[in-house]
Coordinates of C-alpha atoms in Angstrom, one line a residue:
Chain A
M18 CA 58.0 92.0 102.1
S19 CA 60.1 88.4 101.2
R20 CA 59.3 87.0 97.7
A21 CA 58.2 84.1 99.2
L22 CA 55.5 86.0 101.5
F23 CA 54.4 87.9 98.6
Q24 CA 53.9 85.0 96.6
E25 CA 51.7 83.5 98.9
R26 CA 49.2 86.4 99.3
M27 CA 48.8 87.2 95.8
R28 CA 47.8 83.3 95.2
E29 CA 44.7 83.8 96.4
A30 CA 43.7 86.9 93.9
E31 CA 45.3 84.7 91.5
A32 CA 43.3 81.8 91.7
A33 CA 40.4 84.0 91.8
V34 CA 41.1 85.5 88.6
E35 CA 42.0 82.0 87.0
A36 CA 38.7 80.3 87.8
D37 CA 37.3 83.3 86.1
L38 CA 38.9 82.9 82.9
Q39 CA 38.1 79.2 82.7
I40 CA 35.0 80.1 82.3
L41 CA 35.7 83.6 80.3
E42 CA 37.8 81.6 77.6
R43 CA 35.2 78.5 76.7
G44 CA 32.6 81.2 76.1
G45 CA 30.6 81.2 79.2
E46 CA 29.3 84.1 81.3
L47 CA 30.3 85.7 84.8
S48 CA 28.0 85.8 87.0
D49 CA 29.6 89.2 88.6
P50 CA 31.4 90.8 85.5
L51 CA 32.2 93.8 87.5
E52 CA 33.9 91.9 90.3
F53 CA 36.5 90.4 87.4
A54 CA 37.3 93.3 86.3
A55 CA 38.0 94.8 89.6
R56 CA 40.0 91.6 90.5
Y57 CA 41.9 92.4 86.9
R58 CA 43.4 95.8 88.0
G59 CA 44.2 94.4 91.7
L60 CA 46.3 91.6 89.4
A61 CA 47.5 94.1 87.2
S62 CA 49.2 96.0 90.2
T63 CA 50.4 93.0 92.0
L64 CA 52.2 93.0 88.8
S65 CA 53.5 96.4 88.8
I66 CA 54.6 95.8 91.9
A67 CA 56.2 92.3 91.5
R68 CA 57.9 94.0 88.5
H69 CA 59.1 97.2 90.6
R70 CA 60.1 95.2 93.4
R71 CA 62.4 93.3 90.7
Y72 CA 61.1 89.7 91.7
D73 CA 62.5 86.9 89.6
S74 CA 61.5 86.1 85.9
A75 CA 59.8 83.1 86.7
L76 CA 57.0 85.1 89.2
V77 CA 57.0 88.2 87.1
D78 CA 56.5 85.7 83.6
R79 CA 53.6 83.8 85.0
L80 CA 51.8 87.0 86.8
N81 CA 51.9 88.6 83.2
A82 CA 51.0 85.8 81.2
L83 CA 48.1 85.9 83.4
V84 CA 47.3 89.4 83.4
V85 CA 47.6 89.4 79.6
R86 CA 44.8 86.4 79.3
A87 CA 42.7 88.7 81.4
H88 CA 42.9 91.7 79.6
T89 CA 42.3 89.7 76.3
A90 CA 39.2 88.7 77.9
L91 CA 38.4 92.0 79.1
Y92 CA 38.4 93.5 75.8
A93 CA 36.7 90.8 73.7
A94 CA 33.9 92.1 75.0
R95 CA 34.5 95.5 73.0
L96 CA 34.4 93.7 69.6
G97 CA 30.2 92.5 70.4
R98 CA 29.3 94.4 67.0
S99 CA 25.3 93.9 66.2
A100 CA 24.3 92.9 63.0
R101 CA 22.4 96.1 63.0
D102 CA 26.0 98.0 63.3
G103 CA 26.9 96.1 60.7
L104 CA 24.1 97.0 58.2
S105 CA 24.4 100.6 59.0
V106 CA 28.2 100.2 57.6
L107 CA 27.3 98.6 54.4
L108 CA 24.4 101.3 54.1
F109 CA 25.7 104.5 54.7
E110 CA 29.3 104.1 55.9
F111 CA 30.2 102.5 53.0
P112 CA 28.9 105.1 50.4
R113 CA 30.3 107.9 52.2
R114 CA 33.8 106.7 52.2
V115 CA 33.3 106.2 48.7
R116 CA 32.5 109.9 48.2
A117 CA 34.9 110.7 50.7
L118 CA 38.2 109.4 48.1
P119 CA 37.0 111.2 44.7
G120 CA 40.7 111.4 43.6
P121 CA 41.1 106.9 43.9
L122 CA 37.9 106.4 42.8
L123 CA 38.6 108.5 39.7
L124 CA 41.5 106.6 38.9
S125 CA 39.9 103.5 39.5
V126 CA 37.2 104.1 36.7
L127 CA 39.8 105.1 34.4
C128 CA 42.4 102.1 35.0
F129 CA 39.2 99.9 34.5
F130 CA 36.6 101.0 32.3
G131 CA 39.6 103.5 30.4
T132 CA 40.9 100.2 29.2
Y133 CA 38.0 98.5 29.0
L134 CA 36.8 101.0 26.3
A135 CA 40.1 101.0 24.7
A136 CA 40.3 97.8 24.4
F137 CA 36.8 97.6 23.3
T138 CA 37.3 100.1 20.3
W139 CA 40.0 98.8 19.4
V140 CA 38.8 95.2 18.4
R141 CA 35.8 96.9 16.9
L142 CA 38.1 99.2 14.5
D143 CA 40.8 95.9 14.0
P144 CA 38.9 92.9 15.1
Q145 CA 42.0 90.5 14.4
A146 CA 43.8 92.7 17.1
A147 CA 41.8 90.0 19.4
Y148 CA 43.8 87.5 18.8
A149 CA 46.9 89.4 19.1
L150 CA 45.7 90.4 22.5
M151 CA 44.2 87.2 24.0
P152 CA 44.5 83.8 23.2
A153 CA 42.3 82.2 21.2
S154 CA 41.3 79.6 23.5
Y155 CA 39.3 82.5 25.7
L156 CA 38.2 84.1 22.7
D157 CA 36.6 80.8 21.2
G158 CA 35.8 80.0 24.8
L159 CA 33.6 83.0 25.2
A160 CA 32.1 83.0 21.5
E161 CA 30.8 79.2 22.3
M162 CA 29.2 80.3 25.6
Y163 CA 27.5 83.4 24.2
D164 CA 26.5 81.4 20.9
P165 CA 22.5 81.1 20.7
K166 CA 23.0 78.1 18.6
G167 CA 25.2 76.7 21.0
R168 CA 25.0 74.6 23.6
I169 CA 25.6 76.4 26.8
Q170 CA 22.8 79.1 26.1
T171 CA 20.1 76.8 26.6
T172 CA 16.3 77.2 28.4
E173 CA 17.2 73.6 29.8
R174 CA 19.2 75.1 32.2
T175 CA 18.4 74.0 36.1
L176 CA 18.3 75.1 39.2
D177 CA 21.5 72.6 39.7
D178 CA 23.5 74.7 36.9
D179 CA 22.5 78.0 38.5
L180 CA 24.0 76.6 41.9
T181 CA 26.9 76.0 40.4
M182 CA 27.7 79.1 38.4
F183 CA 26.6 80.6 42.0
G184 CA 29.5 79.0 43.2
F185 CA 31.7 80.2 40.4
Y186 CA 31.1 83.3 40.7
V187 CA 31.6 83.9 43.8
W188 CA 34.8 82.0 44.0
N189 CA 36.3 83.9 41.0
N190 CA 34.9 87.5 41.4
V191 CA 35.5 88.2 44.8
G192 CA 38.8 86.6 44.6
I193 CA 39.7 89.1 42.0
A194 CA 38.5 91.6 43.8
F195 CA 40.3 90.7 47.1
R196 CA 43.3 90.2 45.4
T197 CA 43.0 93.3 43.5
F198 CA 43.1 94.9 46.9
G199 CA 45.6 92.7 48.4
A200 CA 48.2 93.2 45.7
S201 CA 48.2 97.2 47.1
L202 CA 50.7 97.5 48.7
F203 CA 53.3 97.8 46.0
L204 CA 52.7 101.6 45.9
G205 CA 49.4 101.0 44.0
V206 CA 51.2 99.8 41.0
G207 CA 49.5 96.2 42.0
S208 CA 46.0 97.4 41.7
I209 CA 46.8 99.3 38.4
L210 CA 48.0 96.1 36.9
A211 CA 44.7 94.3 38.5
L212 CA 42.6 96.9 37.0
V213 CA 44.1 97.3 34.1
F214 CA 44.1 93.3 33.3
N215 CA 40.9 93.0 34.1
G216 CA 39.6 95.5 31.6
L217 CA 41.4 94.7 29.0
Y218 CA 40.0 91.3 29.3
I219 CA 36.6 92.1 28.9
G220 CA 37.0 94.8 26.8
V221 CA 38.3 92.8 24.1
G222 CA 36.0 90.0 25.2
H223 CA 33.1 92.2 24.8
A224 CA 34.3 93.2 21.6
H225 CA 35.0 90.0 20.1
V226 CA 31.6 88.1 21.3
V227 CA 29.7 91.6 19.3
E228 CA 32.2 90.8 15.9
R229 CA 31.2 87.3 16.1
G230 CA 27.7 88.3 15.7
F231 CA 26.5 87.3 19.2
G232 CA 26.0 90.8 21.0
E233 CA 22.3 90.6 21.6
S234 CA 22.4 87.0 23.8
F235 CA 25.6 88.4 25.4
H236 CA 24.1 92.1 26.7
A237 CA 20.8 90.1 27.9
F238 CA 23.4 87.8 29.7
V239 CA 25.4 90.7 31.5
L240 CA 23.2 93.7 31.8
G241 CA 21.8 92.5 35.1
H242 CA 24.4 91.7 37.3
S243 CA 27.3 93.9 35.4
A244 CA 26.6 97.3 37.2
F245 CA 27.2 95.3 40.5
E246 CA 30.2 93.5 39.6
L247 CA 32.0 95.8 37.3
F248 CA 31.7 98.7 39.9
A249 CA 32.7 96.3 42.6
I250 CA 36.0 95.8 41.2
V251 CA 36.4 99.4 40.8
L252 CA 35.7 99.6 44.3
A253 CA 38.8 97.3 45.2
G254 CA 40.8 99.3 43.4
L255 CA 39.8 102.5 44.8
A256 CA 40.8 100.9 48.3
G257 CA 43.9 99.7 47.2
F258 CA 44.7 103.1 45.9
H259 CA 44.4 104.9 48.6
V260 CA 46.0 102.5 50.6
G261 CA 48.9 102.2 48.4
F262 CA 49.4 105.8 47.7
A263 CA 50.2 106.1 51.5
F264 CA 53.5 105.2 50.6
L265 CA 54.0 107.8 48.1
R266 CA 51.9 110.9 49.9
P267 CA 51.9 109.9 53.6
G268 CA 50.9 113.8 54.5
L269 CA 51.6 114.6 58.4
E270 CA 52.0 111.0 59.5
S271 CA 54.7 108.5 59.3
R272 CA 54.5 106.3 56.4
S273 CA 53.6 102.8 58.3
R274 CA 51.1 104.8 60.2
A275 CA 49.8 106.3 57.1
V276 CA 49.0 103.1 55.8
L277 CA 47.8 101.7 59.0
L278 CA 45.2 104.6 59.5
R279 CA 44.1 104.4 55.6
A280 CA 43.6 100.7 55.6
R281 CA 40.9 101.5 58.6
E282 CA 39.3 104.4 56.1
V283 CA 38.7 101.9 53.7
L284 CA 37.4 99.0 55.8
P285 CA 33.7 99.5 55.0
I286 CA 34.3 99.9 51.2
L287 CA 36.0 96.4 51.2
W288 CA 33.2 95.0 53.3
G289 CA 30.6 96.8 50.9
A290 CA 32.5 95.6 47.4
F291 CA 32.7 91.9 49.0
A292 CA 28.7 92.3 49.4
M293 CA 27.7 94.1 46.0
L294 CA 29.9 91.1 44.1
L295 CA 27.7 88.2 46.7
I296 CA 24.7 90.4 44.8
A297 CA 26.0 90.1 41.3
A298 CA 27.0 86.6 41.5
A299 CA 23.4 85.8 42.8
I300 CA 21.6 88.2 39.9
E301 CA 24.2 86.4 37.5
A302 CA 23.4 83.0 38.5
F303 CA 19.9 83.0 39.1
F304 CA 18.4 86.0 36.9
S305 CA 21.1 86.4 33.9
P306 CA 20.4 82.9 32.6
R307 CA 16.5 83.1 32.2
D308 CA 15.0 83.2 29.0
L309 CA 13.3 86.6 29.3
P310 CA 12.6 89.6 26.7
F311 CA 15.6 91.6 25.8
G312 CA 13.2 94.6 27.3
V313 CA 13.1 92.8 30.5
K314 CA 16.7 92.5 30.8
L315 CA 17.3 96.0 29.7
A316 CA 15.2 97.2 32.1
V317 CA 16.7 95.2 35.2
G318 CA 20.2 96.5 34.2
S319 CA 19.0 100.1 33.9
V320 CA 16.8 99.7 37.5
N321 CA 19.7 98.1 39.1
A322 CA 22.8 100.9 37.2
V323 CA 20.5 104.1 38.6
G324 CA 19.6 102.3 41.9
L325 CA 23.8 101.7 42.3
L326 CA 24.8 104.8 41.4
S327 CA 21.7 107.1 43.3
F328 CA 22.9 104.9 46.5
F329 CA 26.5 106.0 46.2
A330 CA 25.4 109.9 45.5
F331 CA 23.0 110.2 48.3
S332 CA 23.0 107.1 51.0
G333 CA 24.4 108.6 54.0
R334 CA 24.2 111.9 53.3
E335 CA 21.8 113.3 56.2
T336 CA 23.1 115.1 58.6
R337 CA 23.0 112.5 61.8
A338 CA 25.7 112.9 63.8
P339 CA 27.9 110.7 62.5
R340 CA 28.9 107.7 65.5
Chain B
M4 CA 67.9 97.8 81.7
A5 CA 70.6 96.6 79.3
R6 CA 68.5 93.5 78.6
D7 CA 66.0 95.5 76.9
L8 CA 68.4 96.3 73.9
I9 CA 68.6 92.9 72.8
D10 CA 65.4 91.0 73.6
T11 CA 62.2 90.8 71.1
Q12 CA 59.7 91.5 73.3
W13 CA 56.9 94.6 72.9
R14 CA 55.9 96.0 75.9
I15 CA 52.6 97.7 76.2
E16 CA 51.4 100.4 78.6
T17 CA 47.5 99.4 79.6
A18 CA 44.7 102.1 80.4
E19 CA 45.0 100.1 84.0
G20 CA 48.2 101.9 84.2
V21 CA 50.1 98.1 84.0
T22 CA 52.7 97.4 81.5
L23 CA 52.2 94.2 79.8
T24 CA 54.7 92.2 78.4
L25 CA 54.1 90.5 75.1
T26 CA 56.3 88.2 73.1
P27 CA 56.2 88.4 69.4
A28 CA 56.3 84.6 67.3
G29 CA 59.1 84.4 65.2
L30 CA 59.2 83.3 61.9
V31 CA 59.4 79.2 62.0
P32 CA 56.7 78.7 64.7
R33 CA 54.2 80.7 62.4
A34 CA 55.4 78.5 59.2
Y35 CA 54.4 75.9 61.2
A36 CA 51.1 77.4 62.3
Y37 CA 50.3 78.1 58.6
A38 CA 51.4 74.3 57.2
I39 CA 49.1 72.8 60.1
D40 CA 46.0 75.4 58.8
L41 CA 46.8 74.5 55.1
A42 CA 46.5 70.6 56.4
I43 CA 43.0 71.2 57.8
R44 CA 41.7 73.6 55.3
C45 CA 42.8 70.5 52.6
A46 CA 41.4 67.8 54.8
I47 CA 37.9 70.1 55.5
F48 CA 37.9 70.1 51.2
V49 CA 38.7 66.3 50.9
A50 CA 36.2 65.5 53.5
L51 CA 33.5 67.3 51.7
I52 CA 34.2 66.0 48.9
I53 CA 34.0 62.4 50.0
V54 CA 30.7 63.3 51.7
M55 CA 29.2 64.2 48.3
E56 CA 30.7 61.0 47.0
V57 CA 28.8 58.9 49.5
T58 CA 25.5 60.9 49.4
E59 CA 25.5 61.3 45.8
I60 CA 24.7 64.8 45.7
T61 CA 24.7 65.9 42.3
E62 CA 27.5 66.6 40.3
K63 CA 26.6 70.4 39.5
F64 CA 25.0 70.9 42.9
G65 CA 28.0 69.7 44.8
A66 CA 30.7 71.4 42.5
G67 CA 28.9 75.1 43.1
L68 CA 29.0 74.1 46.9
L69 CA 32.6 73.6 46.3
L70 CA 33.5 76.1 44.8
L71 CA 31.6 78.2 47.8
V72 CA 33.8 76.1 50.4
A73 CA 36.8 76.6 48.3
F74 CA 36.2 80.2 48.6
A75 CA 35.5 80.6 51.8
L76 CA 38.1 78.4 53.2
E77 CA 40.8 80.6 51.3
W78 CA 39.7 83.9 52.5
F79 CA 37.4 83.7 55.3
Y80 CA 39.0 80.9 57.2
P81 CA 41.5 82.5 58.9
V82 CA 39.1 85.9 59.5
V83 CA 36.3 83.8 61.0
F84 CA 39.1 82.2 63.5
E85 CA 40.9 85.0 64.2
A86 CA 38.0 87.6 65.4
L87 CA 35.8 85.1 67.1
R88 CA 38.7 83.0 69.0
G89 CA 41.8 85.1 69.1
R90 CA 44.1 82.5 66.9
T91 CA 43.4 79.8 64.1
P92 CA 43.8 76.3 65.0
G93 CA 47.3 75.8 63.7
K94 CA 47.8 79.0 65.7
A95 CA 46.4 77.6 68.7
A96 CA 48.5 74.3 68.1
L97 CA 51.7 76.3 68.4
G98 CA 50.5 78.5 71.0
L99 CA 50.0 81.4 69.2
R100 CA 47.6 84.2 69.4
V101 CA 46.9 87.5 67.2
V102 CA 46.0 90.3 69.2
T103 CA 46.8 94.1 68.2
T104 CA 49.5 96.6 69.0
D105 CA 48.1 97.8 72.1
G106 CA 47.3 93.7 73.3
A107 CA 43.6 93.7 72.5
P108 CA 42.4 90.9 71.1
I109 CA 41.7 91.3 66.8
G110 CA 38.5 92.1 65.1
F111 CA 36.9 91.5 62.2
G112 CA 38.2 94.5 60.1
A113 CA 41.7 94.3 61.2
S114 CA 41.6 90.3 60.5
L115 CA 40.1 90.7 56.9
L116 CA 43.2 93.4 56.3
R117 CA 46.0 90.8 57.4
N118 CA 44.6 88.7 56.0
L119 CA 43.5 90.0 52.7
L120 CA 47.3 91.1 52.4
R121 CA 48.4 87.9 52.4
V122 CA 48.5 89.0 48.4
T123 CA 51.5 91.3 48.5
D124 CA 53.0 89.2 51.6
F125 CA 52.8 86.0 49.5
F126 CA 54.7 87.8 46.4
P127 CA 56.6 86.7 44.2
F128 CA 56.0 82.7 45.9
G129 CA 56.0 80.8 48.6
Y130 CA 55.0 84.0 51.2
A131 CA 58.4 85.3 50.5
L132 CA 58.2 89.1 51.1
G133 CA 56.3 88.2 54.2
A134 CA 59.1 86.1 55.6
I135 CA 61.2 88.7 54.8
M136 CA 59.1 91.5 56.7
V137 CA 59.0 88.6 59.6
V138 CA 62.6 88.6 59.6
A139 CA 63.5 92.4 59.3
T140 CA 60.6 93.8 61.8
P141 CA 61.6 94.6 65.1
R142 CA 57.9 92.9 66.3
F143 CA 57.8 90.1 63.7
Q144 CA 55.5 91.5 61.1
R145 CA 54.7 91.0 57.8
F146 CA 53.0 93.6 55.6
G147 CA 49.5 92.3 56.5
D148 CA 50.3 93.0 60.3
L149 CA 51.7 96.7 59.6
V150 CA 48.6 97.6 57.9
A151 CA 46.3 95.7 60.1
G152 CA 48.1 96.8 63.1
A153 CA 48.4 93.2 64.6
L154 CA 50.9 90.9 66.3
V155 CA 51.1 87.5 66.6
V156 CA 52.4 86.6 69.8
H157 CA 53.3 83.7 72.1
E158 CA 50.2 83.1 74.3
G159 CA 52.1 82.9 77.5
R160 CA 51.5 80.1 80.2
V161 CA 54.1 80.2 82.3
E162 CA 54.5 77.0 84.7
E163 CA 57.0 78.0 87.5
A164 CA 60.2 75.6 87.0
R165 CA 60.0 72.8 90.0
S166 CA 63.9 73.4 91.3
A167 CA 62.2 77.0 92.4
R168 CA 59.6 75.2 94.7
A169 CA 61.4 72.7 96.1
A170 CA 62.6 73.4 99.7
G171 CA 66.1 73.2 101.1
P172 CA 68.6 74.9 102.7
A173 CA 68.7 78.9 102.5
A174 CA 72.4 80.7 103.1
P175 CA 73.3 83.7 101.6
L176 CA 76.5 84.0 99.6
S177 CA 79.5 85.1 101.9
V178 CA 79.7 88.6 99.4
P179 CA 76.9 90.8 100.1
L180 CA 74.9 91.0 96.3
D181 CA 73.0 94.3 95.4
V182 CA 69.3 93.8 93.9
D183 CA 70.2 92.9 90.2
E184 CA 72.9 90.3 91.1
Q185 CA 70.4 88.8 93.4
R186 CA 68.2 88.6 90.6
A187 CA 70.9 87.0 88.4
V188 CA 71.2 83.9 91.4
I189 CA 67.4 83.4 91.6
S190 CA 67.0 83.2 88.1
F191 CA 70.1 80.8 87.7
A192 CA 68.4 78.4 90.1
H193 CA 65.0 78.7 88.4
R194 CA 66.7 77.8 85.4
R195 CA 69.0 75.4 86.3
E196 CA 67.0 72.7 85.2
L197 CA 67.0 73.8 81.5
L198 CA 70.8 74.6 81.6
G199 CA 71.7 71.3 82.8
A200 CA 75.2 70.5 82.3
R201 CA 75.8 74.4 81.9
A202 CA 74.5 75.0 85.3
D203 CA 77.8 74.0 86.8
E204 CA 80.0 75.9 84.6
L205 CA 78.1 79.2 85.3
A206 CA 78.7 78.4 89.0
L207 CA 82.5 77.9 88.5
L208 CA 82.1 82.0 87.1
T209 CA 81.1 82.8 90.0
G210 CA 84.5 83.7 91.8
D211 CA 85.2 84.2 95.6
A212 CA 81.4 84.0 95.9
T213 CA 81.3 80.8 96.0
Q214 CA 84.2 77.9 97.3
G215 CA 84.4 73.9 96.3
D216 CA 83.7 72.2 93.1
A217 CA 80.9 72.8 90.6
S218 CA 78.0 70.6 92.1
A219 CA 79.2 72.3 95.4
R220 CA 79.2 76.1 94.0
T221 CA 75.9 75.5 92.4
A222 CA 74.4 73.9 95.5
A223 CA 75.4 77.5 97.3
L224 CA 74.1 79.5 94.5
V225 CA 70.8 77.5 95.2
A226 CA 71.1 78.1 98.6
A227 CA 71.5 81.7 98.2
A228 CA 68.5 82.2 95.7
R229 CA 66.1 80.2 98.1
W230 CA 67.6 83.1 100.9
Y231 CA 67.5 86.2 98.5
E232 CA 63.3 84.9 98.2
G233 CA 62.9 84.6 101.8
R234 CA 62.4 81.4 102.1
R235 CA 64.1 80.7 105.1

């Protein structure tokens, strides 16, 4: 068959696929989706024939472009995931993945809480060390924030203030978590640095505020949300370690493939950490600043911490076959 | 084929048994697309500030809203566009699309990965590492693309050259050509408009296959292309 005749014969099939694509690419629905799949397969074999006969690139490239578009439209369908699927990933798959990675979890906990504890202890033993570790402006700012006689810890806080702070916490905290993971590719060193720095900041700040005598108002503020917030950062670090260490110990895969596979494994953890930080930001903005008795704050904080730990210990453990 | 050695195309075999050809996009169009997206993000942010000024939303509520929007623009602007539409507005302007390495549309998960890893690709400043990766990897992938298994490709909407459809005389060359040579002649005819003056120079290189001056040789090649295409 000559090229011209071939082109003539396929023009109709091409136009049909093009018409379907016009609808699909605008987000419309086809009256007969199965027919589109059949047309796509027909066009795909036309492309193969055109290649096999070594028709010129103008013809083959145009067919190829059309088949790629049809391929994209056809496989876009498999992305459709219901909200229920997303929820089951967060509730069951997320804690399951965390439990499956005890090594990186331990390392992440050590990097973050280890630094936190060390910095806290150091500054409690030698209060002046705080000024060696952190700029005075940071320490004074913190002290001012938690001073019960100061202008920030007041009962006159309005809903507007809460919303401002909610925006700030989401922007700042989720940004920190995402960066902790995003810096992981340098063999995990980026995540180590992010965790250690954050542990240091918080540890020194905590000890310094206690040293100044504002411990009670500080604890009353942070108890409610700290479990969600701090553990989410640790989980972002965990995800970073799992991916970053694939360079060092790729196992049976090639290095690039190991990184790719592990990144997929930690995706539920990233979504989970994101969700935890949203919860933390909501608590921190709307509950933590409320002027409630210390006992109430302590109770809420404890329930949160225990609830979170048992979520990670038990959720998703049933023997129901995984999808 | 020898041309496999030098081209940048990426071939994937689909479940339907057909090989698709994708053309990964290089550094420059991607940089332009990023610049456009950055401008759009800034414009949205500024527009929001102006709207808040005009409507006199209280300052503190507005500040919270602005921070939330800044967060969403920084981390989720590319994810939402790539997962739902396959490309951000900037990429659409440049005719680019993000796909997985097997040619399928990218989902929320893979898009989140490739965008979170911008932190690595940005290192130490201005996407220096990402730029090096795009230039150095065979499929033009920065770290985020490698980890997410993603490609940024040119979206092919190829229009057939007008010269390929124009009617005219059709006659074979005096020398018999094999299939690859015929193909080369056909490609030459289709690209003649793009080649401009270079077309005549190339025609002069055909030796004994054509006769006469440069334009006569070009005309003979185009006529031969029509013949080989079967339009006689």
